[in-house]
CSV table of C-alpha atoms in Angstrom, one decimal:
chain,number,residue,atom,x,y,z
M,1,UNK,CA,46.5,-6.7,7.5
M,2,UNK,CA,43.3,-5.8,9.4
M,3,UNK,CA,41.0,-8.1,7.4
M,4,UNK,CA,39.4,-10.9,9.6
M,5,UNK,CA,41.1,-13.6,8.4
M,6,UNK,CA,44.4,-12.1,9.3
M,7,UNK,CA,43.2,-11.1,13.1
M,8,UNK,CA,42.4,-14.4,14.7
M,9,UNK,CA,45.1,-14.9,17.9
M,10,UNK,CA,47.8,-12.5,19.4
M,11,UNK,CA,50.1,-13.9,16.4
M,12,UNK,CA,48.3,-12.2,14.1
M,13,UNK,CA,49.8,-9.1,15.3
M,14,UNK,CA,53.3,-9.8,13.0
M,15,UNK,CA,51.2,-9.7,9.8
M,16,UNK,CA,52.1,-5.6,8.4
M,17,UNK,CA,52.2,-5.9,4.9
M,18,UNK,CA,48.7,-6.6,3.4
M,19,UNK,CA,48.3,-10.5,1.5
M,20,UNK,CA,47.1,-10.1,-2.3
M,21,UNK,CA,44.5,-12.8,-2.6
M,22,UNK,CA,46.2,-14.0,-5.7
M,23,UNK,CA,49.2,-15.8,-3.2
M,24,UNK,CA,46.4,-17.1,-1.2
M,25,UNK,CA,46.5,-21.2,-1.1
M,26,UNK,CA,44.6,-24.0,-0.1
M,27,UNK,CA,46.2,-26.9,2.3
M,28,UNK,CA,45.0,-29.0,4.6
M,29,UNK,CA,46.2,-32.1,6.0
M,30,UNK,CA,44.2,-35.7,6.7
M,31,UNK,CA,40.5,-35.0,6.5
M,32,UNK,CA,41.6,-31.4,5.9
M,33,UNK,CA,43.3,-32.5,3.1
M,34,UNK,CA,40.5,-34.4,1.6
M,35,UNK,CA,38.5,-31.3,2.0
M,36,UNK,CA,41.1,-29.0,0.3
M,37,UNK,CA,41.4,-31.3,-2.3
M,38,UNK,CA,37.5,-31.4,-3.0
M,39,UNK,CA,37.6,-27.6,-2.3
M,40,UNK,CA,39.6,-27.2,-5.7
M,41,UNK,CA,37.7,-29.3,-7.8
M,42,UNK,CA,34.7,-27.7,-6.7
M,43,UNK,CA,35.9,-24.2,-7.6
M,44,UNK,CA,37.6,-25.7,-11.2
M,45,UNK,CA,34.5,-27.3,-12.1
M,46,UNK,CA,31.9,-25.4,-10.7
M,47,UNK,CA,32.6,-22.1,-9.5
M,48,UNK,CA,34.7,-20.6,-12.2
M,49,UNK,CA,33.2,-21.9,-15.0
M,50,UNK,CA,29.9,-20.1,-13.9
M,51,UNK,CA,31.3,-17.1,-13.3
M,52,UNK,CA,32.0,-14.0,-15.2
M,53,UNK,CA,34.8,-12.6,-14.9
M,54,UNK,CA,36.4,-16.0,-14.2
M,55,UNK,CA,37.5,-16.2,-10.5
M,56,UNK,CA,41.2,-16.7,-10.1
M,57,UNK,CA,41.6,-20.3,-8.6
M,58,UNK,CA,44.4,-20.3,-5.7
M,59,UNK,CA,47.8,-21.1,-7.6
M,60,UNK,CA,49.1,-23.7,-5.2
M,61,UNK,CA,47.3,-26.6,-3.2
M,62,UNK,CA,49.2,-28.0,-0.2
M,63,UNK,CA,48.0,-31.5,0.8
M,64,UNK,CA,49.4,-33.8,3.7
M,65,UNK,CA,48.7,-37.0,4.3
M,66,UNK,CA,45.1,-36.4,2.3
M,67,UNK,CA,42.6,-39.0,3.1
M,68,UNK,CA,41.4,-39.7,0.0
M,69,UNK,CA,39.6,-42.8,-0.3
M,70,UNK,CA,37.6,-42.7,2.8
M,71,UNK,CA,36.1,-46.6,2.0
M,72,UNK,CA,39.6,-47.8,2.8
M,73,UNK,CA,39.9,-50.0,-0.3
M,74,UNK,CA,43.7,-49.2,-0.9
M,75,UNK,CA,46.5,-51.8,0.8
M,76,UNK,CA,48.3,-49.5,3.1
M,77,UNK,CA,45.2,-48.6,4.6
M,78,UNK,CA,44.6,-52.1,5.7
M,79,UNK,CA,48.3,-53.3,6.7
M,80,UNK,CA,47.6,-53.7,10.1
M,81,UNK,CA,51.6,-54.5,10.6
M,82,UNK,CA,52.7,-50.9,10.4
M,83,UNK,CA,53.6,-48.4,13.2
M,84,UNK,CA,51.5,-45.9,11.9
M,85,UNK,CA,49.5,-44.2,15.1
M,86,UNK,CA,46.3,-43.6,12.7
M,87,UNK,CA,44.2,-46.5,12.8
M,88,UNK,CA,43.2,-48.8,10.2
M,89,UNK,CA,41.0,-49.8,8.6
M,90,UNK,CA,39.1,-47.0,9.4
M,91,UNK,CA,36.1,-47.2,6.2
M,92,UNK,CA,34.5,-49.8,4.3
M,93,UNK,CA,33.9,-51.1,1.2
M,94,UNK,CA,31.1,-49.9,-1.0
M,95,UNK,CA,31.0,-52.8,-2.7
M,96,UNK,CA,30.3,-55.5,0.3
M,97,UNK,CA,27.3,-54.5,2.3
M,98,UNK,CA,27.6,-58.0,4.6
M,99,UNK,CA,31.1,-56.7,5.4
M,100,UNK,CA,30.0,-52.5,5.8
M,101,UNK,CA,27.2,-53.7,8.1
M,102,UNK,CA,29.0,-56.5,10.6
M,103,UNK,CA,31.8,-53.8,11.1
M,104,UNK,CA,32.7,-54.0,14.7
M,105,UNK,CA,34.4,-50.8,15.3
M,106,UNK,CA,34.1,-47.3,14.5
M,107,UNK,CA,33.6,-46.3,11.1
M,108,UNK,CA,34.9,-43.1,10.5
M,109,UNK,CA,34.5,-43.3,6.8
M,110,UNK,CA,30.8,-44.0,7.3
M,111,UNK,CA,30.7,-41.2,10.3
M,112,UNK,CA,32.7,-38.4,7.2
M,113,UNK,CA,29.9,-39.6,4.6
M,114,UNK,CA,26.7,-40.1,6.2
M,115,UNK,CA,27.2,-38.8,9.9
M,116,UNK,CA,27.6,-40.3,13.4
M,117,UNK,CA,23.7,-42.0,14.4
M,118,UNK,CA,24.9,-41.6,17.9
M,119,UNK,CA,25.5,-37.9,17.6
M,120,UNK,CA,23.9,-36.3,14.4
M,121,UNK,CA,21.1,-38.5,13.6
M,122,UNK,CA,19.6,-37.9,10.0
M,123,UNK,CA,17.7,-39.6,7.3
M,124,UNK,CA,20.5,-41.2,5.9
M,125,UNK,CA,21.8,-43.2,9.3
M,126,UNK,CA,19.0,-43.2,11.6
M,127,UNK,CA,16.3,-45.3,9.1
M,128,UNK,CA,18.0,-49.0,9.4
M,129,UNK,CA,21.1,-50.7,7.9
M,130,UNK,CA,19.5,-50.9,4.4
M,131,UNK,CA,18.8,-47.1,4.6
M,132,UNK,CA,22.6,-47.0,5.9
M,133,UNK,CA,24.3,-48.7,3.7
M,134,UNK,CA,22.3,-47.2,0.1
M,135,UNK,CA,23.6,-43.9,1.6
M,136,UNK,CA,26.9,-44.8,2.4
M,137,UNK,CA,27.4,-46.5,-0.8
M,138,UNK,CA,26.8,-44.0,-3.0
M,139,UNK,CA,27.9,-40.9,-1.2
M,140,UNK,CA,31.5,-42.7,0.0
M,141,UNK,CA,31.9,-43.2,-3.7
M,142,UNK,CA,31.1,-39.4,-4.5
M,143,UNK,CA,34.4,-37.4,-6.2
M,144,UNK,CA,34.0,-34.8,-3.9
M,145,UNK,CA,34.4,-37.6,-0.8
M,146,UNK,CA,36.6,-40.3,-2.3
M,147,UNK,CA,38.3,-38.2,-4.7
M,148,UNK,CA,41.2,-40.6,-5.4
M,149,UNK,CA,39.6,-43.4,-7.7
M,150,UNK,CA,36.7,-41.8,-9.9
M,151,UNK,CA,37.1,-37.6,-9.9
M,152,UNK,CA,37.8,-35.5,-12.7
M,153,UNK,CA,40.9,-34.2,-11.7
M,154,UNK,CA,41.5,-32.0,-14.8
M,155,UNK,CA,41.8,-27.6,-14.1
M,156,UNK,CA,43.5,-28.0,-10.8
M,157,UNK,CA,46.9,-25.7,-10.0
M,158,UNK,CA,49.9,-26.9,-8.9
M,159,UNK,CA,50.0,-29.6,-6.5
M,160,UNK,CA,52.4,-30.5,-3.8
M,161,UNK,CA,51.2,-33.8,-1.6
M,162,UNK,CA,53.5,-35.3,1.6
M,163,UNK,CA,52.9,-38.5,2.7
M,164,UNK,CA,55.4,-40.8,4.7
M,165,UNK,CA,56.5,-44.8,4.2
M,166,UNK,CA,54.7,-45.5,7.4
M,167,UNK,CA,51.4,-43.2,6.6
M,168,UNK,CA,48.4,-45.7,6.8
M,169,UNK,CA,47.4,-43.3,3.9
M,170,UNK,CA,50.9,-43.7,1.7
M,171,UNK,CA,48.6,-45.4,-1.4
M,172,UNK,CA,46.1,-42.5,-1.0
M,173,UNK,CA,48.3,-39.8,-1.7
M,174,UNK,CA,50.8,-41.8,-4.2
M,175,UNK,CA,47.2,-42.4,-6.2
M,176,UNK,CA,46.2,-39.0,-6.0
M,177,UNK,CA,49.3,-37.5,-6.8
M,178,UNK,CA,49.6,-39.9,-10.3
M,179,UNK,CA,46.0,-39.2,-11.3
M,180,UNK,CA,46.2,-35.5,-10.9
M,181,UNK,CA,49.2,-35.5,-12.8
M,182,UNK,CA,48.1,-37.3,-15.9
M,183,UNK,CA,45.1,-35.2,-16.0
M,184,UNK,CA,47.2,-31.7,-15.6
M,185,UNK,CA,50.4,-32.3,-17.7
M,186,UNK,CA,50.8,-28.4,-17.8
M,187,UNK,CA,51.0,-27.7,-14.0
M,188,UNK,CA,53.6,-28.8,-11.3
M,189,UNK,CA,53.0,-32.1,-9.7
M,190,UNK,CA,54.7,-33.1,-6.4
M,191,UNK,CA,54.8,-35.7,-4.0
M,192,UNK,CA,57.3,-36.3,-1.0
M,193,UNK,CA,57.1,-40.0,0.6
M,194,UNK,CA,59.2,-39.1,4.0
M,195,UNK,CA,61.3,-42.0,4.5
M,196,UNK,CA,60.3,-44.2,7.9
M,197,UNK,CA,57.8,-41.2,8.6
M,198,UNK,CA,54.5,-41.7,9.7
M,199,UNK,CA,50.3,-39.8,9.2
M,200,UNK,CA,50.8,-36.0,9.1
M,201,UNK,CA,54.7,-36.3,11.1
M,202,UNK,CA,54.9,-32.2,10.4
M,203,UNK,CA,53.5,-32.2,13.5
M,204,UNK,CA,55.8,-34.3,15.7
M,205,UNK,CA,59.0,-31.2,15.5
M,206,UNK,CA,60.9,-33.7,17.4
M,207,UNK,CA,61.9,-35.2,14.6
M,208,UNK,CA,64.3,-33.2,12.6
M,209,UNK,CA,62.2,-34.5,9.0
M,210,UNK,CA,59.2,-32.3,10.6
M,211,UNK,CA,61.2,-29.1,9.8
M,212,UNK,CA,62.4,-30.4,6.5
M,213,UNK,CA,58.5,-31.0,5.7
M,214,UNK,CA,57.2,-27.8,6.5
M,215,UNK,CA,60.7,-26.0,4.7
M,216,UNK,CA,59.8,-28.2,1.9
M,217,UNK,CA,56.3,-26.7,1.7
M,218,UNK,CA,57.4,-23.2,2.0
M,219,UNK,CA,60.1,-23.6,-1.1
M,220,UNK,CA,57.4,-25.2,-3.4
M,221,UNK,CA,54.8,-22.1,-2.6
M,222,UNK,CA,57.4,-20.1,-3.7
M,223,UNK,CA,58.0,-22.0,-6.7
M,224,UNK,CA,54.5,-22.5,-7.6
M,225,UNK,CA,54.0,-18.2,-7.6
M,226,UNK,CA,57.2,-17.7,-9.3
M,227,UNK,CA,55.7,-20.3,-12.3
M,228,UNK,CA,52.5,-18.3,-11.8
M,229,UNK,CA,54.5,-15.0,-12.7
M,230,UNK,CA,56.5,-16.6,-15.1
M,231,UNK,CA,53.3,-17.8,-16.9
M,232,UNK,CA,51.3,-14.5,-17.0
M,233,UNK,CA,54.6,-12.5,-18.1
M,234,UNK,CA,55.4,-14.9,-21.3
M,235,UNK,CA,50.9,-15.5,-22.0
M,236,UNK,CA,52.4,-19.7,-22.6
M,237,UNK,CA,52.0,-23.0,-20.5
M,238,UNK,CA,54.9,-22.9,-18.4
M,239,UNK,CA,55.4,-26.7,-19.7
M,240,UNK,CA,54.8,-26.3,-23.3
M,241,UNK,CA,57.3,-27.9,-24.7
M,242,UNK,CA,56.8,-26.5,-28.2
M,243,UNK,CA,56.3,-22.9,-26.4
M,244,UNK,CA,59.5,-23.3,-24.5
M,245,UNK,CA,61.9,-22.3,-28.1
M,246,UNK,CA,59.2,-19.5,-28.5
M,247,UNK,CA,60.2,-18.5,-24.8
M,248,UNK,CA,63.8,-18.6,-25.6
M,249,UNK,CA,64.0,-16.3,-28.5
M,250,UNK,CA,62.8,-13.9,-26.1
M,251,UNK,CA,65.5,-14.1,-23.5
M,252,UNK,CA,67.2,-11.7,-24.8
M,253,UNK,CA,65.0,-9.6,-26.6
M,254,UNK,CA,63.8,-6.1,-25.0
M,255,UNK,CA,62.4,-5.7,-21.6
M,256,UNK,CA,60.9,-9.2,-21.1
M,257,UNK,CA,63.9,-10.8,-21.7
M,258,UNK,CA,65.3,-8.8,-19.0
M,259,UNK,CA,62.4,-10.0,-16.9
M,260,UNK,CA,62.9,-13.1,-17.8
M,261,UNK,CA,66.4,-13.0,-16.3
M,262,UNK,CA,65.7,-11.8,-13.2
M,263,UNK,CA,63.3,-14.9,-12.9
M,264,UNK,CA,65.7,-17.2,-13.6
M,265,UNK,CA,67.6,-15.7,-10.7
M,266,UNK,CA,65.0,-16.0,-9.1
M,267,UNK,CA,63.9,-19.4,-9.8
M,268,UNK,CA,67.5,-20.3,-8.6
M,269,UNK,CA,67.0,-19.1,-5.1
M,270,UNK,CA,64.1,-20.8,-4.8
M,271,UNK,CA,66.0,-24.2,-5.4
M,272,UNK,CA,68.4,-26.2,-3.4
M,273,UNK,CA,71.6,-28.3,-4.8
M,274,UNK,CA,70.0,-31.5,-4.3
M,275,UNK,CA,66.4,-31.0,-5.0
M,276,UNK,CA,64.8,-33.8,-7.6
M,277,UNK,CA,62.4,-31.6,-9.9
M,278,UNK,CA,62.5,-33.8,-13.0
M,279,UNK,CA,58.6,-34.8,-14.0
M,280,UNK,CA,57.7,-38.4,-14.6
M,281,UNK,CA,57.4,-38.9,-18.0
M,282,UNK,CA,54.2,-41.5,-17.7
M,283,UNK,CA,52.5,-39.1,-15.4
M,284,UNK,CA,54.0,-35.8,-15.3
M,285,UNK,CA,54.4,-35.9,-11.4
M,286,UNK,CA,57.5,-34.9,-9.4
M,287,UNK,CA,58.4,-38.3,-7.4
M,288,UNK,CA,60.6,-37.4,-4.4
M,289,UNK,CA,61.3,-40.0,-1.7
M,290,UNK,CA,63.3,-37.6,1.5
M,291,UNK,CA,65.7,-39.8,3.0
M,292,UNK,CA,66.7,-39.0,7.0
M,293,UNK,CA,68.0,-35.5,6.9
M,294,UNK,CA,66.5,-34.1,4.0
M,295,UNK,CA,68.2,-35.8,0.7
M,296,UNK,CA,66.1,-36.3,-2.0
M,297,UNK,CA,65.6,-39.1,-4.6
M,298,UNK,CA,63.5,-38.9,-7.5
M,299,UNK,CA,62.4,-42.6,-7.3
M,300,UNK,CA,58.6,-44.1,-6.1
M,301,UNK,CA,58.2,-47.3,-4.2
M,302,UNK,CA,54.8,-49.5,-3.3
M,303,UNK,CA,52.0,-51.2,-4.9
M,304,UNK,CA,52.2,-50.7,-8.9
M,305,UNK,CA,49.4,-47.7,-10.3
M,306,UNK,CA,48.1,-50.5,-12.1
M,307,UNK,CA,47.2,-52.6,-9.1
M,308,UNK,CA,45.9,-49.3,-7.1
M,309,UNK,CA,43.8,-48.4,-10.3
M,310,UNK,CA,41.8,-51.3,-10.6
M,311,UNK,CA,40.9,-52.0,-6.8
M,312,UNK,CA,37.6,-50.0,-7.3
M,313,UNK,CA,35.8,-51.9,-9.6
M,314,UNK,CA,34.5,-50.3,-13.2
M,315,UNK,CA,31.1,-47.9,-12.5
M,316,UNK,CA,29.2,-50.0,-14.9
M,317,UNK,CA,29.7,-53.1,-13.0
M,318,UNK,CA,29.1,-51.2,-9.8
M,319,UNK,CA,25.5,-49.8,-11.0
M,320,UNK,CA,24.4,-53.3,-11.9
């Protein structure tokens, strides 16, 4: 409880019971988010693999509203006809350098990837447009940036993602969430569109769906260690199908099948009577839409996946 972490404002004063690192998580929401999501792949793909003993990566990643294609390519981010407070189109394509460099507002996507000229001048934004836009073009296209279109999203842990009908971000995290499903069909998957909500509306606790939202994110932590214990105790993919008959000729069997019990109870508290938490058998991913006052439907509406695929074009056309 004393650690530094722990000790940073007069709240920190409720924390008693010391935190094992193992329930730490990652979140983040917006920009945050894009960063906690590039967080994660760096530590699957980098860190732990170099390592020895192998680190333990966080068990859960929260993201809200995650930025993450900071070029602005995807259709909700230019629909200038929603409500949405967060501006758009706030990036630019890195595939139309006419376009990139007769921008006539702020480009925050080019400020995130290259830095503000007015403020941190560097060798990549304070050379000239062509200097500019080689920069911005590559590194806005980078995995760990724009990690929606073209990062390996393989080795991540569970996954919940909150986004909002109205978020000028919706096809950012509905893209995200699909691709990091189909690249980890073993871990949990989740995304909740908030119906008629707008970017990152845990923040506005005026609106009762605020407190659903952050309730919401509580339950799946929970749920996401429980799987993590659940995992470790039977050595199996907690969705392996052809380990799950292995699993049950345990349930009754000596002292893990008494563990295995109290999980299930356990599980059970962890779950509410309505809650949709039946994967999507194309992608593996947990679609939730939250109506107004917290009911859930497992359903997914807005631009097909295969339109929100293709709107980067294929790197080999890109390097030509």
């Amino acid at each position: 409880p004393t650690h530094a972490a722990l000790t940073l404002d007069k709240r920190s004063a409720l924390h008693r019971v010391p935190v094992d690192p193992r329930d730490i998580v990652v979140g983040g929401d917006s920009a945050g988010a894009n960063l906690a999501a590039a967080f994660m792949l760096y530590m699957a793909h980098y860190v732990q693999p170099s390592t020895e003993p192998r680190y333990i990566l966080p068990h859960a990643t929260l993201l809200l509203s995650v930025w993450g294609d900071v070029t602005s390519s995807l259709p909700a981010a230019n629909n200038m006809d929603w409500y949405c407070y967060c501006p758009g189109p706030i990036g630019n394509s890195p595939f139309d350098k006419k376009a990139f460099l007769e921008f006539n507002r702020v480009s925050i996507g080019a400020n995130y990837a290259i830095g503000d000229v007015d403020t941190v001048p560097n060798p990549r934004n304070a050379l000239g447009d062509d200097r500019r836009w080689i920069w911005y073009k590559h590194l806005s296209q980078h995995p760990f940036v724009s990690p929606v279109h073209r990062a390996n999203l393989s080795g991540v842990t569970n996954t919940i993602v909150h986004t909002g009908t109205h978020d000028r971000l919706l096809d950012d995290n509905r893209l995200y969430a699909h691709r990091l499903g189909l690249a980890n069909p073993d871990r949990l998957t989740r995304i909740e569109v908030y119906r008629d909500m707008v970017h990152v509306h845990h923040v506005m606790t005026i609106f009762p769906d605020a407190h659903v939202a952050t309730a919401n994110l509580a339950r799946f932590v929970a749920r996401s260690k429980h799987l993590r214990d659940q995992q470790e105790l039977m050595g199996v993919s907690l969705w392996d199908a052809d380990a799950e008959a292995e699993r049950e000729q345990r349930e009754n069997s000596g002292s893990s099948g008494k563990e295995r019990q109290a999980m299930k109870a356990q599980a059970t508290s962890l779950l509410h009577p309505n809650m949709v938490r039946n994967k999507n058998k194309a992608d593996n991913v947990e679609w939730v839409q939250i109506e107004q006052g917290g009911k859930e439907v497992a359903k997914d509406e807005g631009w097909p996946m295969s339109v929100l695929l293709k709107v980067w074009p294929p790197v080999e056309l890109f390097e030509e």
